[in-house]
CSV table of C-alpha atoms and ligand atoms in Angstrom, one decimal:
chain,number,residue,atom,x,y,z
A,11,MET,CA,8.8,21.0,-20.2
A,12,LYS,CA,8.7,19.1,-23.6
A,13,TYR,CA,7.6,15.7,-23.5
A,14,ILE,CA,10.4,12.9,-23.9
A,15,SER,CA,9.8,9.4,-23.6
A,16,TYR,CA,12.1,6.8,-23.1
A,17,ASN,CA,12.2,2.8,-23.5
A,18,ASN,CA,14.7,0.6,-22.5
A,19,HIS,CA,17.2,1.3,-25.2
A,20,SER,CA,17.4,5.0,-25.0
A,21,PHE,CA,16.9,4.9,-21.4
A,22,LYS,CA,20.2,3.6,-21.0
A,23,LYS,CA,21.8,6.5,-23.3
A,24,THR,CA,20.6,9.1,-20.5
A,25,LYS,CA,22.6,10.0,-17.4
A,26,TYR,CA,20.7,8.5,-15.2
A,27,TYR,CA,21.6,5.0,-16.1
A,28,GLY,CA,24.8,5.3,-14.5
A,29,ARG,CA,23.1,6.2,-11.1
A,30,LEU,CA,21.8,2.7,-10.9
A,31,SER,CA,24.0,0.2,-9.0
A,32,LYS,CA,25.4,-2.7,-10.9
A,33,ALA,CA,22.6,-4.8,-9.6
A,34,GLN,CA,19.7,-2.5,-10.4
A,35,GLN,CA,21.7,-2.0,-13.8
A,36,ASP,CA,21.5,-6.0,-14.3
A,37,ASP,CA,18.0,-5.9,-13.4
A,38,PHE,CA,17.1,-3.3,-15.3
A,39,ASP,CA,18.9,-4.8,-18.7
A,40,LEU,CA,17.0,-8.2,-17.6
A,41,LEU,CA,13.6,-7.1,-17.2
A,42,SER,CA,13.0,-4.6,-19.6
A,43,ASN,CA,14.0,-7.2,-22.4
A,44,ILE,CA,11.3,-9.5,-20.8
A,45,PHE,CA,8.3,-6.9,-20.0
A,46,TYR,CA,7.8,-3.4,-22.0
A,47,PHE,CA,9.4,-0.1,-20.0
A,48,LYS,CA,8.6,3.2,-20.5
A,49,THR,CA,9.4,6.1,-19.1
A,50,ASN,CA,9.8,10.6,-19.7
A,51,ASN,CA,11.8,13.5,-18.6
A,52,TYR,CA,9.4,14.8,-16.2
A,53,VAL,CA,9.3,11.1,-14.3
A,54,LEU,CA,13.3,11.4,-14.5
A,55,ASP,CA,13.9,14.8,-13.6
A,56,GLN,CA,11.6,15.3,-11.0
A,57,LEU,CA,9.9,12.3,-9.5
A,58,ILE,CA,12.5,10.0,-8.7
A,59,ASP,CA,15.0,10.4,-6.0
A,60,TRP,CA,18.0,9.2,-7.4
A,61,ASP,CA,19.8,9.3,-4.4
A,62,ASN,CA,17.8,6.9,-2.6
A,63,LEU,CA,16.7,4.6,-5.3
A,64,GLU,CA,16.5,1.5,-2.8
A,65,THR,CA,13.5,2.9,-1.0
A,66,ASP,CA,12.1,5.6,-3.4
A,67,PRO,CA,8.3,4.4,-4.5
A,68,LEU,CA,8.5,6.4,-7.5
A,69,PHE,CA,11.4,4.1,-8.5
A,70,ARG,CA,9.5,1.4,-7.8
A,71,LEU,CA,6.8,2.6,-9.3
A,72,ASN,CA,8.2,3.0,-12.8
A,73,PHE,CA,11.2,0.6,-12.6
A,74,LEU,CA,10.6,-3.0,-13.3
A,75,HIS,CA,11.4,-4.9,-10.2
A,76,LYS,CA,12.3,-8.3,-9.4
A,77,ASN,CA,8.6,-9.7,-7.5
A,78,VAL,CA,7.3,-9.6,-11.5
A,79,LEU,CA,8.9,-13.1,-11.7
A,80,SER,CA,8.9,-16.2,-9.3
A,81,GLU,CA,12.5,-16.3,-7.4
A,82,ALA,CA,13.0,-19.2,-9.2
A,83,ASP,CA,12.6,-18.1,-12.6
A,84,TYR,CA,14.4,-14.7,-11.4
A,85,GLN,CA,17.4,-16.6,-10.1
A,86,GLN,CA,17.7,-18.8,-13.3
A,87,LEU,CA,17.2,-15.8,-15.9
A,88,LEU,CA,20.0,-13.9,-13.8
A,89,SER,CA,22.4,-16.4,-13.6
A,90,LEU,CA,22.3,-17.3,-17.3
A,91,TYR,CA,22.1,-14.0,-18.2
A,92,GLN,CA,25.4,-13.1,-16.0
A,93,ALA,CA,26.8,-16.1,-17.6
A,94,GLY,CA,26.7,-14.3,-20.7
A,95,ALA,CA,23.8,-16.2,-22.5
A,96,SER,CA,22.0,-13.3,-25.1
A,97,ILE,CA,18.5,-12.0,-24.6
A,98,GLU,CA,18.5,-14.2,-28.2
A,99,VAL,CA,19.2,-17.2,-26.5
A,100,LEU,CA,17.1,-16.8,-23.7
A,101,GLN,CA,14.2,-16.0,-25.8
A,102,PRO,CA,12.0,-19.0,-25.5
A,103,PHE,CA,12.1,-19.1,-21.4
A,104,ILE,CA,11.2,-15.3,-21.9
A,105,GLU,CA,8.4,-16.3,-23.8
A,106,LEU,CA,7.4,-18.7,-21.4
A,107,ILE,CA,7.6,-16.0,-18.5
A,108,ARG,CA,5.7,-13.7,-20.4
A,109,LYS,CA,3.0,-16.3,-20.8
A,110,LYS,CA,2.9,-17.1,-17.1
A,111,THR,CA,2.6,-13.2,-16.0
A,112,THR,CA,0.0,-12.4,-18.3
A,113,PRO,CA,-3.1,-12.0,-16.3
A,114,GLN,CA,-5.9,-14.8,-17.3
A,115,ILE,CA,-8.9,-12.0,-16.8
A,116,PRO,CA,-11.9,-13.6,-16.1
A,117,TYR,CA,-14.7,-12.6,-18.6
A,118,ASP,CA,-18.4,-13.2,-18.8
A,119,GLU,CA,-20.0,-13.7,-22.0
A,120,LYS,CA,-22.9,-11.9,-20.2
A,121,CYS,CA,-20.6,-8.6,-20.4
A,122,PHE,CA,-20.2,-8.7,-24.0
A,123,PRO,CA,-23.2,-6.5,-25.7
A,124,THR,CA,-24.4,-8.0,-29.0
A,125,ALA,CA,-26.1,-6.7,-32.1
A,126,GLY,CA,-27.7,-9.0,-34.4
A,127,GLY,CA,-26.7,-12.0,-32.5
A,128,GLU,CA,-23.1,-10.6,-33.3
A,129,ARG,CA,-20.9,-9.2,-30.4
A,130,ILE,CA,-19.8,-5.4,-30.7
A,131,LYS,CA,-16.3,-5.2,-30.5
A,132,GLY,CA,-14.6,-2.6,-27.8
A,133,LEU,CA,-17.8,-2.6,-25.8
A,134,TYR,CA,-17.5,-4.3,-22.2
A,135,ARG,CA,-20.9,-3.9,-20.2
A,136,SER,CA,-19.8,-5.6,-16.4
A,137,PHE,CA,-22.3,-3.8,-14.4
A,138,ASN,CA,-25.7,-2.8,-15.2
A,139,ASN,CA,-25.5,0.9,-15.3
A,140,VAL,CA,-21.5,1.4,-16.7
A,141,ILE,CA,-20.1,0.5,-19.9
A,142,SER,CA,-16.6,0.3,-20.8
A,143,LEU,CA,-15.7,1.6,-24.0
A,144,PHE,CA,-12.3,0.9,-25.9
A,145,PRO,CA,-11.7,3.1,-28.7
A,146,ASP,CA,-8.9,1.8,-30.6
A,147,PRO,CA,-6.9,4.6,-30.8
A,148,MET,CA,-6.9,5.0,-26.9
A,149,LEU,CA,-5.6,1.8,-26.2
A,150,LYS,CA,-2.2,2.2,-27.6
A,151,THR,CA,-0.1,3.6,-24.5
A,152,CYS,CA,0.4,5.7,-21.3
A,153,HIS,CA,2.8,8.6,-20.8
A,154,ALA,CA,4.7,6.0,-18.3
A,155,TYR,CA,4.3,2.5,-17.4
A,156,CYS,CA,4.0,1.2,-14.0
A,157,SER,CA,5.8,-1.6,-12.8
A,158,TYR,CA,2.9,-3.6,-11.4
A,159,CYS,CA,0.7,-3.5,-14.6
A,160,PHE,CA,0.6,-6.1,-17.4
A,161,ARG,CA,-2.3,-4.7,-19.2
A,162,TRP,CA,0.6,-2.8,-21.5
A,163,ILE,CA,1.1,-6.2,-22.7
A,164,ALA,CA,-1.8,-6.0,-24.5
A,165,PHE,CA,-1.3,-2.4,-25.7
A,166,ASN,CA,1.6,-3.5,-27.8
A,167,ASN,CA,-0.5,-6.5,-29.3
A,168,SER,CA,-2.3,-5.2,-32.4
A,169,GLU,CA,-4.1,-8.5,-32.6
A,170,VAL,CA,-5.6,-8.0,-28.8
A,171,GLN,CA,-6.5,-4.6,-29.8
A,172,SER,CA,-8.2,-5.2,-33.2
A,173,TYR,CA,-10.3,-8.0,-31.5
A,174,THR,CA,-11.1,-5.8,-28.5
A,175,SER,CA,-11.6,-2.5,-29.8
A,176,TYR,CA,-14.0,-0.1,-32.2
A,177,LYS,CA,-12.8,2.5,-34.5
A,178,ASP,CA,-16.0,4.3,-35.6
A,179,PRO,CA,-16.9,6.5,-32.8
A,180,GLN,CA,-20.6,5.7,-34.0
A,181,THR,CA,-20.4,2.2,-32.9
A,182,PRO,CA,-21.9,2.1,-29.2
A,183,VAL,CA,-24.4,4.6,-30.4
A,184,THR,CA,-27.6,2.1,-30.9
A,185,TYR,CA,-26.6,0.2,-28.2
A,186,LEU,CA,-26.6,2.7,-25.6
A,187,LYS,CA,-29.8,4.3,-27.1
A,188,ALA,CA,-31.4,0.7,-26.8
A,189,ASN,CA,-30.3,0.4,-23.2
A,190,PRO,CA,-31.1,3.7,-21.6
A,191,GLU,CA,-30.4,2.1,-18.0
A,192,ILE,CA,-26.6,2.6,-19.0
A,193,ASN,CA,-26.2,5.9,-17.8
A,194,GLU,CA,-21.9,6.3,-17.3
A,195,THR,CA,-19.3,5.3,-19.9
A,196,LEU,CA,-15.9,4.6,-19.0
A,197,PHE,CA,-13.2,4.9,-20.9
A,198,THR,CA,-10.0,3.4,-19.4
A,199,GLY,CA,-7.4,2.7,-22.1
A,200,ALA,CA,-4.4,2.4,-21.6
A,201,ASP,CA,-4.1,6.1,-20.9
A,202,PRO,CA,-7.4,7.8,-23.3
A,203,LEU,CA,-5.4,11.2,-22.0
A,204,THR,CA,-2.6,10.3,-24.3
A,205,LEU,CA,-4.8,11.1,-27.1
A,206,THR,CA,-4.9,14.6,-28.8
A,207,ALA,CA,-8.2,16.5,-27.4
A,208,ALA,CA,-9.6,16.5,-30.9
A,209,LYS,CA,-9.3,12.7,-31.2
A,210,ILE,CA,-11.2,12.2,-27.8
A,211,LYS,CA,-13.5,14.5,-28.9
A,212,GLU,CA,-14.3,12.6,-32.3
A,213,TYR,CA,-15.4,9.3,-29.4
A,214,ILE,CA,-17.3,11.6,-26.8
A,215,ASP,CA,-19.3,13.8,-29.1
A,216,PRO,CA,-21.6,10.7,-30.5
A,217,LEU,CA,-22.5,10.0,-26.6
A,218,LEU,CA,-23.6,13.7,-25.9
A,219,THR,CA,-26.4,13.1,-28.3
A,220,ILE,CA,-27.6,10.2,-26.1
A,221,ASP,CA,-29.8,11.4,-23.3
A,222,SER,CA,-29.5,8.6,-20.8
A,223,VAL,CA,-25.7,9.0,-20.9
A,224,THR,CA,-25.5,11.3,-17.9
A,225,THR,CA,-21.8,10.5,-16.7
A,226,ILE,CA,-18.4,10.5,-19.0
A,227,ARG,CA,-15.7,8.9,-16.8
A,228,PHE,CA,-11.9,8.7,-18.0
A,229,ASN,CA,-9.9,6.6,-15.9
A,230,THR,CA,-6.3,7.9,-16.2
A,231,LYS,CA,-2.6,8.6,-14.9
A,232,ALA,CA,-1.9,11.5,-17.1
A,233,LEU,CA,-2.2,13.8,-13.9
A,234,THR,CA,0.7,12.0,-12.3
A,235,TRP,CA,2.5,10.5,-15.1
A,236,TRP,CA,2.6,13.9,-17.2
A,237,PRO,CA,0.9,16.8,-15.3
A,238,PHE,CA,1.7,19.2,-18.5
A,239,ARG,CA,-0.7,18.0,-20.4
A,240,PHE,CA,-3.2,20.0,-18.2
A,241,THR,CA,-1.1,23.1,-18.0
A,242,THR,CA,1.7,23.9,-20.6
A,243,ASP,CA,1.4,21.3,-23.4
A,244,LYS,CA,0.4,22.9,-26.9
A,245,ASP,CA,-2.9,20.6,-26.4
A,246,ALA,CA,-3.4,21.4,-22.8
A,247,LYS,CA,-6.3,24.4,-23.6
A,248,ASN,CA,-8.1,21.8,-25.9
A,249,ILE,CA,-8.2,19.2,-23.5
A,250,LEU,CA,-9.4,21.6,-21.1
A,251,GLU,CA,-11.9,23.0,-23.3
A,252,LEU,CA,-13.3,19.6,-24.0
A,253,PHE,CA,-13.9,18.9,-20.4
A,254,LYS,CA,-15.8,22.2,-20.3
A,255,HIS,CA,-17.8,21.1,-23.5
A,256,ILE,CA,-18.6,17.6,-21.7
A,257,VAL,CA,-19.9,19.4,-18.4
A,258,ALA,CA,-21.8,22.2,-20.6
A,259,SER,CA,-23.5,19.8,-21.8
A,260,GLY,CA,-25.0,18.8,-18.8
A,261,ARG,CA,-23.1,15.4,-18.3
A,262,THR,CA,-20.9,14.7,-15.0
A,263,LEU,CA,-17.2,14.6,-16.1
A,264,THR,CA,-15.4,12.1,-13.8
A,265,PHE,CA,-11.7,12.4,-14.0
A,266,CYS,CA,-10.3,9.2,-12.0
A,267,ALA,CA,-7.1,9.5,-11.3
A,268,HIS,CA,-5.2,6.8,-10.9
A,269,LEU,CA,-2.7,7.4,-7.8
A,270,THR,CA,-0.4,5.5,-5.9
A,271,HIS,CA,1.9,7.4,-3.5
A,272,VAL,CA,1.6,10.9,-2.1
A,273,LYS,CA,4.9,11.8,-3.6
A,274,GLU,CA,3.1,11.9,-7.2
A,275,LEU,CA,0.8,14.9,-5.7
A,276,GLN,CA,3.8,16.7,-3.7
A,277,ASN,CA,4.7,18.7,-6.9
A,278,ASP,CA,3.4,22.3,-7.8
A,279,ASN,CA,3.1,21.2,-11.6
A,280,VAL,CA,0.8,18.4,-10.5
A,281,ILE,CA,-1.4,20.8,-8.5
A,282,GLU,CA,-1.7,23.5,-10.9
A,283,ALA,CA,-2.9,20.6,-13.1
A,284,VAL,CA,-5.7,19.4,-10.6
A,285,LYS,CA,-6.7,23.2,-10.1
A,286,ASN,CA,-7.1,23.6,-14.1
A,287,ILE,CA,-9.1,20.3,-14.1
A,288,GLN,CA,-11.3,21.4,-11.4
A,289,ALA,CA,-12.1,24.8,-12.9
A,290,THR,CA,-13.7,23.1,-16.0
A,291,GLY,CA,-16.4,21.6,-13.5
A,292,ALA,CA,-14.9,18.1,-13.8
A,293,LYS,CA,-14.9,16.1,-10.6
A,294,ILE,CA,-11.5,14.0,-9.5
A,295,ILE,CA,-11.8,10.6,-7.8
A,296,CYS,CA,-9.0,8.8,-6.9
A,297,GLN,CA,-8.0,5.4,-7.1
A,298,GLY,CA,-4.9,3.0,-6.8
A,299,PRO,CA,-3.6,-0.6,-5.8
A,300,VAL,CA,-2.3,-1.1,-2.4
A,301,VAL,CA,1.3,-2.3,-3.8
A,302,GLU,CA,4.1,-4.3,-2.3
A,303,GLY,CA,7.1,-2.3,-1.5
A,304,ILE,CA,5.4,0.9,-3.1
A,305,ASN,CA,2.1,2.1,-0.4
A,306,ASP,CA,1.9,-1.2,2.2
A,307,THR,CA,2.1,0.8,5.0
A,308,ILE,CA,-0.8,2.8,7.1
A,309,GLU,CA,1.7,5.9,6.7
A,310,ASP,CA,1.2,5.6,3.0
A,311,TRP,CA,-2.4,5.8,2.6
A,312,VAL,CA,-3.2,8.3,5.5
A,313,ASN,CA,-0.8,10.5,3.8
A,314,LEU,CA,-1.9,10.0,0.2
A,315,TRP,CA,-5.5,10.2,1.0
A,316,SER,CA,-4.8,13.2,3.3
A,317,GLN,CA,-2.9,15.0,0.7
A,318,GLU,CA,-6.2,14.2,-2.1
A,319,VAL,CA,-8.6,15.4,0.7
A,320,ALA,CA,-6.5,18.6,1.3
A,321,LEU,CA,-6.7,19.3,-2.8
A,322,GLY,CA,-10.2,18.8,-3.1
A,323,LEU,CA,-9.8,15.2,-5.0
A,324,GLN,CA,-11.9,12.3,-3.3
A,325,PRO,CA,-10.6,9.0,-2.4
A,326,TYR,CA,-12.2,6.4,-3.9
A,327,TYR,CA,-11.3,3.2,-4.3
A,328,MET,CA,-8.1,1.4,-2.7
A,329,PHE,CA,-7.5,-2.0,-4.7
A,330,VAL,CA,-6.0,-5.3,-4.0
A,331,GLU,CA,-3.4,-5.7,-6.8
A,332,LEU,CA,-4.3,-8.0,-9.4
A,333,ASN,CA,-2.9,-11.4,-9.3
A,334,HIS,CA,-0.5,-11.9,-12.5
A,335,ASN,CA,1.1,-15.2,-11.7
A,336,ALA,CA,0.6,-18.0,-9.2
A,337,GLU,CA,4.3,-17.5,-8.2
A,338,ALA,CA,5.1,-13.7,-8.2
A,339,SER,CA,2.8,-10.7,-7.1
A,340,PHE,CA,3.0,-7.0,-6.0
A,341,ARG,CA,-0.2,-8.2,-3.9
A,342,ILE,CA,0.1,-7.9,0.1
A,343,PRO,CA,-1.5,-10.7,2.4
A,344,LEU,CA,-5.2,-9.9,2.8
A,345,ALA,CA,-5.1,-9.3,6.3
A,346,LYS,CA,-2.6,-6.8,5.9
A,347,ALA,CA,-4.3,-5.0,3.2
A,348,VAL,CA,-7.8,-4.9,5.8
A,349,HIS,CA,-5.6,-3.6,8.4
A,350,ILE,CA,-4.0,-1.1,6.3
A,351,PHE,CA,-7.3,0.0,5.0
A,352,GLN,CA,-9.1,0.4,8.6
A,353,GLU,CA,-6.4,1.9,9.9
A,354,ALA,CA,-5.9,4.8,7.9
A,355,GLU,CA,-9.3,5.3,7.3
A,356,LYS,CA,-9.6,6.3,10.9
A,357,ARG,CA,-7.0,8.6,10.8
A,358,VAL,CA,-7.8,10.7,7.6
A,359,LYS,CA,-10.3,13.5,8.1
A,360,GLY,CA,-12.6,14.7,5.3
A,361,LEU,CA,-13.1,11.3,3.7
A,362,GLN,CA,-16.5,11.3,1.8
A,363,GLN,CA,-18.4,8.2,0.6
A,364,PRO,CA,-18.6,6.2,-2.0
A,365,PHE,CA,-14.9,4.8,-0.2
A,366,ASN,CA,-14.0,1.5,-0.8
A,367,GLY,CA,-11.5,-0.9,0.1
A,368,PRO,CA,-9.4,-3.1,-0.3
A,369,VAL,CA,-11.3,-3.9,-3.5
A,370,PHE,CA,-10.5,-6.6,-6.1
A,371,MET,CA,-12.1,-5.5,-9.6
A,372,ASN,CA,-11.7,-7.8,-12.1
A,373,ASP,CA,-13.7,-7.6,-15.1
A,374,VAL,CA,-17.1,-9.6,-13.8
A,375,HIS,CA,-17.3,-8.3,-10.0
A,376,CYS,CA,-16.1,-5.7,-8.0
A,377,VAL,CA,-15.9,-7.3,-4.3
A,378,SER,CA,-14.5,-5.8,-1.2
A,379,ILE,CA,-13.0,-7.3,1.7
A,380,ASP,CA,-15.3,-5.9,4.2
A,381,GLU,CA,-14.3,-7.0,7.8
A,382,VAL,CA,-12.5,-9.8,9.7
A,383,THR,CA,-15.4,-11.7,11.6
A,384,ASP,CA,-14.5,-13.8,14.8
A,385,ASP,CA,-17.8,-15.6,15.2
A,386,ASN,CA,-17.4,-18.7,17.9
A,387,ASP,CA,-13.5,-18.3,17.8
A,388,ALA,CA,-13.4,-19.1,13.8
A,389,LYS,CA,-12.1,-15.7,12.1
A,390,GLN,CA,-13.4,-15.3,8.6
A,391,PHE,CA,-12.6,-12.8,6.0
A,392,ALA,CA,-16.3,-11.1,4.9
A,393,LEU,CA,-16.2,-10.4,1.2
A,394,LYS,CA,-19.0,-8.3,-0.2
A,395,CYS,CA,-19.7,-7.9,-3.9
A,396,LEU,CA,-20.4,-4.2,-4.4
A,397,ALA,CA,-21.0,-4.3,-8.3
A,398,SER,CA,-21.7,-7.7,-10.6
A,399,PRO,CA,-23.6,-8.0,-14.1
A,400,TYR,CA,-25.9,-9.8,-12.0
A,401,ALA,CA,-28.1,-7.8,-10.1
A,402,GLU,CA,-29.0,-10.8,-7.7
A,403,SER,CA,-25.2,-11.1,-6.4
A,404,GLU,CA,-25.2,-7.1,-5.7
A,405,GLY,CA,-24.8,-6.9,-2.1
A,406,GLN,CA,-24.5,-10.5,-1.2
A,407,VAL,CA,-21.6,-11.4,1.6
A,408,LYS,CA,-19.7,-14.5,1.8
A,409,HIS,CA,-17.6,-15.6,4.1
A,410,ILE,CA,-13.9,-17.4,3.9
A,411,PRO,CA,-11.7,-18.8,6.4
A,412,TYR,CA,-8.8,-16.3,7.7
A,413,ASP,CA,-5.7,-16.9,7.3
A,414,LYS,CA,-3.3,-14.2,8.1
A,415,ASP,CA,-0.9,-15.1,5.2
A,416,THR,CA,-3.0,-15.7,2.4
A,417,ARG,CA,-3.1,-13.3,-0.6
A,418,SER,CA,-6.1,-15.1,-2.1
A,419,ALA,CA,-9.6,-15.0,-1.8
A,420,GLY,CA,-10.5,-17.9,-3.9
A,421,ASN,CA,-12.5,-17.7,-7.4
A,422,LEU,CA,-14.5,-14.7,-6.7
A,423,VAL,CA,-16.7,-15.2,-10.1
A,424,GLU,CA,-17.7,-18.7,-9.0
A,425,MET,CA,-18.3,-17.4,-5.6
A,426,PHE,CA,-20.5,-14.5,-6.6
A,427,MET,CA,-22.6,-16.5,-9.8
A,428,PRO,CA,-26.0,-16.9,-9.0
A,429,GLU,CA,-26.4,-20.5,-8.8
A,430,GLU,CA,-29.0,-20.6,-12.2
A,431,HIS,CA,-25.8,-19.2,-14.1
A,432,SER,CA,-23.3,-21.4,-12.5
A,433,LYS,CA,-21.5,-24.2,-14.4
A,434,PRO,CA,-22.5,-27.8,-13.4
B,503,SF4,S1,-1.1,4.3,-16.0
B,503,SF4,FE1,-2.5,2.3,-15.8
B,503,SF4,S2,-2.8,1.3,-17.6
B,503,SF4,FE2,-0.6,2.5,-18.0
B,503,SF4,S3,1.0,1.6,-17.3
B,503,SF4,FE3,0.3,2.2,-15.5
B,503,SF4,S4,-1.5,0.9,-14.7
B,503,SF4,FE4,-1.2,0.6,-16.6
């Protein structure tokens, strides 16, 4: 299959646009003008169930849904649009909405490596032994976009990219050599595996000269947004060779697959891709968010984890979806997320450790909702800090009052900040 990508304009010229109901077409026209939309011929031809769009999780995963906006904003925009207001006329309102929905990601100055007092662009060290690396070419795009992701707003912003990425592949080397406690380098992208193998290798090879780097990790959704990357693409052989090259250097290669629904894995193309990746010696671990309307039942997670285990993949993290916008979100109530995780975990055989969920992952902490405690008739959520740039925070447990409907755990950065670093 030859890769063909579609944006909001080219998608409307495909036969599939006519398969949308009038209301779905209005939503598509409106929302894809506010946020970016991207799909491809595999997603359209083989993943989405066009006969059951209202309930199809893959349609919901790829196509923008109105819960990216607050109900009030959505209704106001829709009524103006249906009354004939052009996108140009709506532009100021659209800009306002974009601003509201762009996540305010908490950063900590401690996480920015420096050299000679200057920040080293494109490096982010959130946890003691792990560093995230952001080479400029890896921040551009994914094979398709997930409806719940707002990171791609930044991917289309060259100003943000130039501030947060590096171009010279040698950039991290001196810092990594000077900090041998960092043993894992993480490429997270956009999707790093959209690049050619040759381009990725330029950024990998300098890391393989550093003895203390023992794990190279890619976070990617290429496995299920475009499995041909690892089977029949003209660069497929090269990417598999690159994986072997990393493994042959004595490093652990962790292929962290972003998976949302079992339907993504029920496909011969994906199964062949999994086998090819495994044959290189790479270890595949899986993570994904629990998302309203896509995978928010116990069954969804039993099915997903069971299929992962059957294919020899390791379930790793279930995330709580990021809160992009105080009024609108794909996030489900925290109590429901805990219940889904705990009940599904009991029903799946063969789960290995480490295996965590539901987990909040911001850029400063990784915090799991461990359990709901019930001491002296006072129900509480127990939150455990799994990783932090502050070693003393790791392993700490804090309690917050239980509320069956809440979708917020409060300010986790403040909650797990060691006292001596807290602002007065
Ligand atoms: S693949 Fe990852 S980075 Fe790309 S749109 Fe989906 S969630 Fe965002």
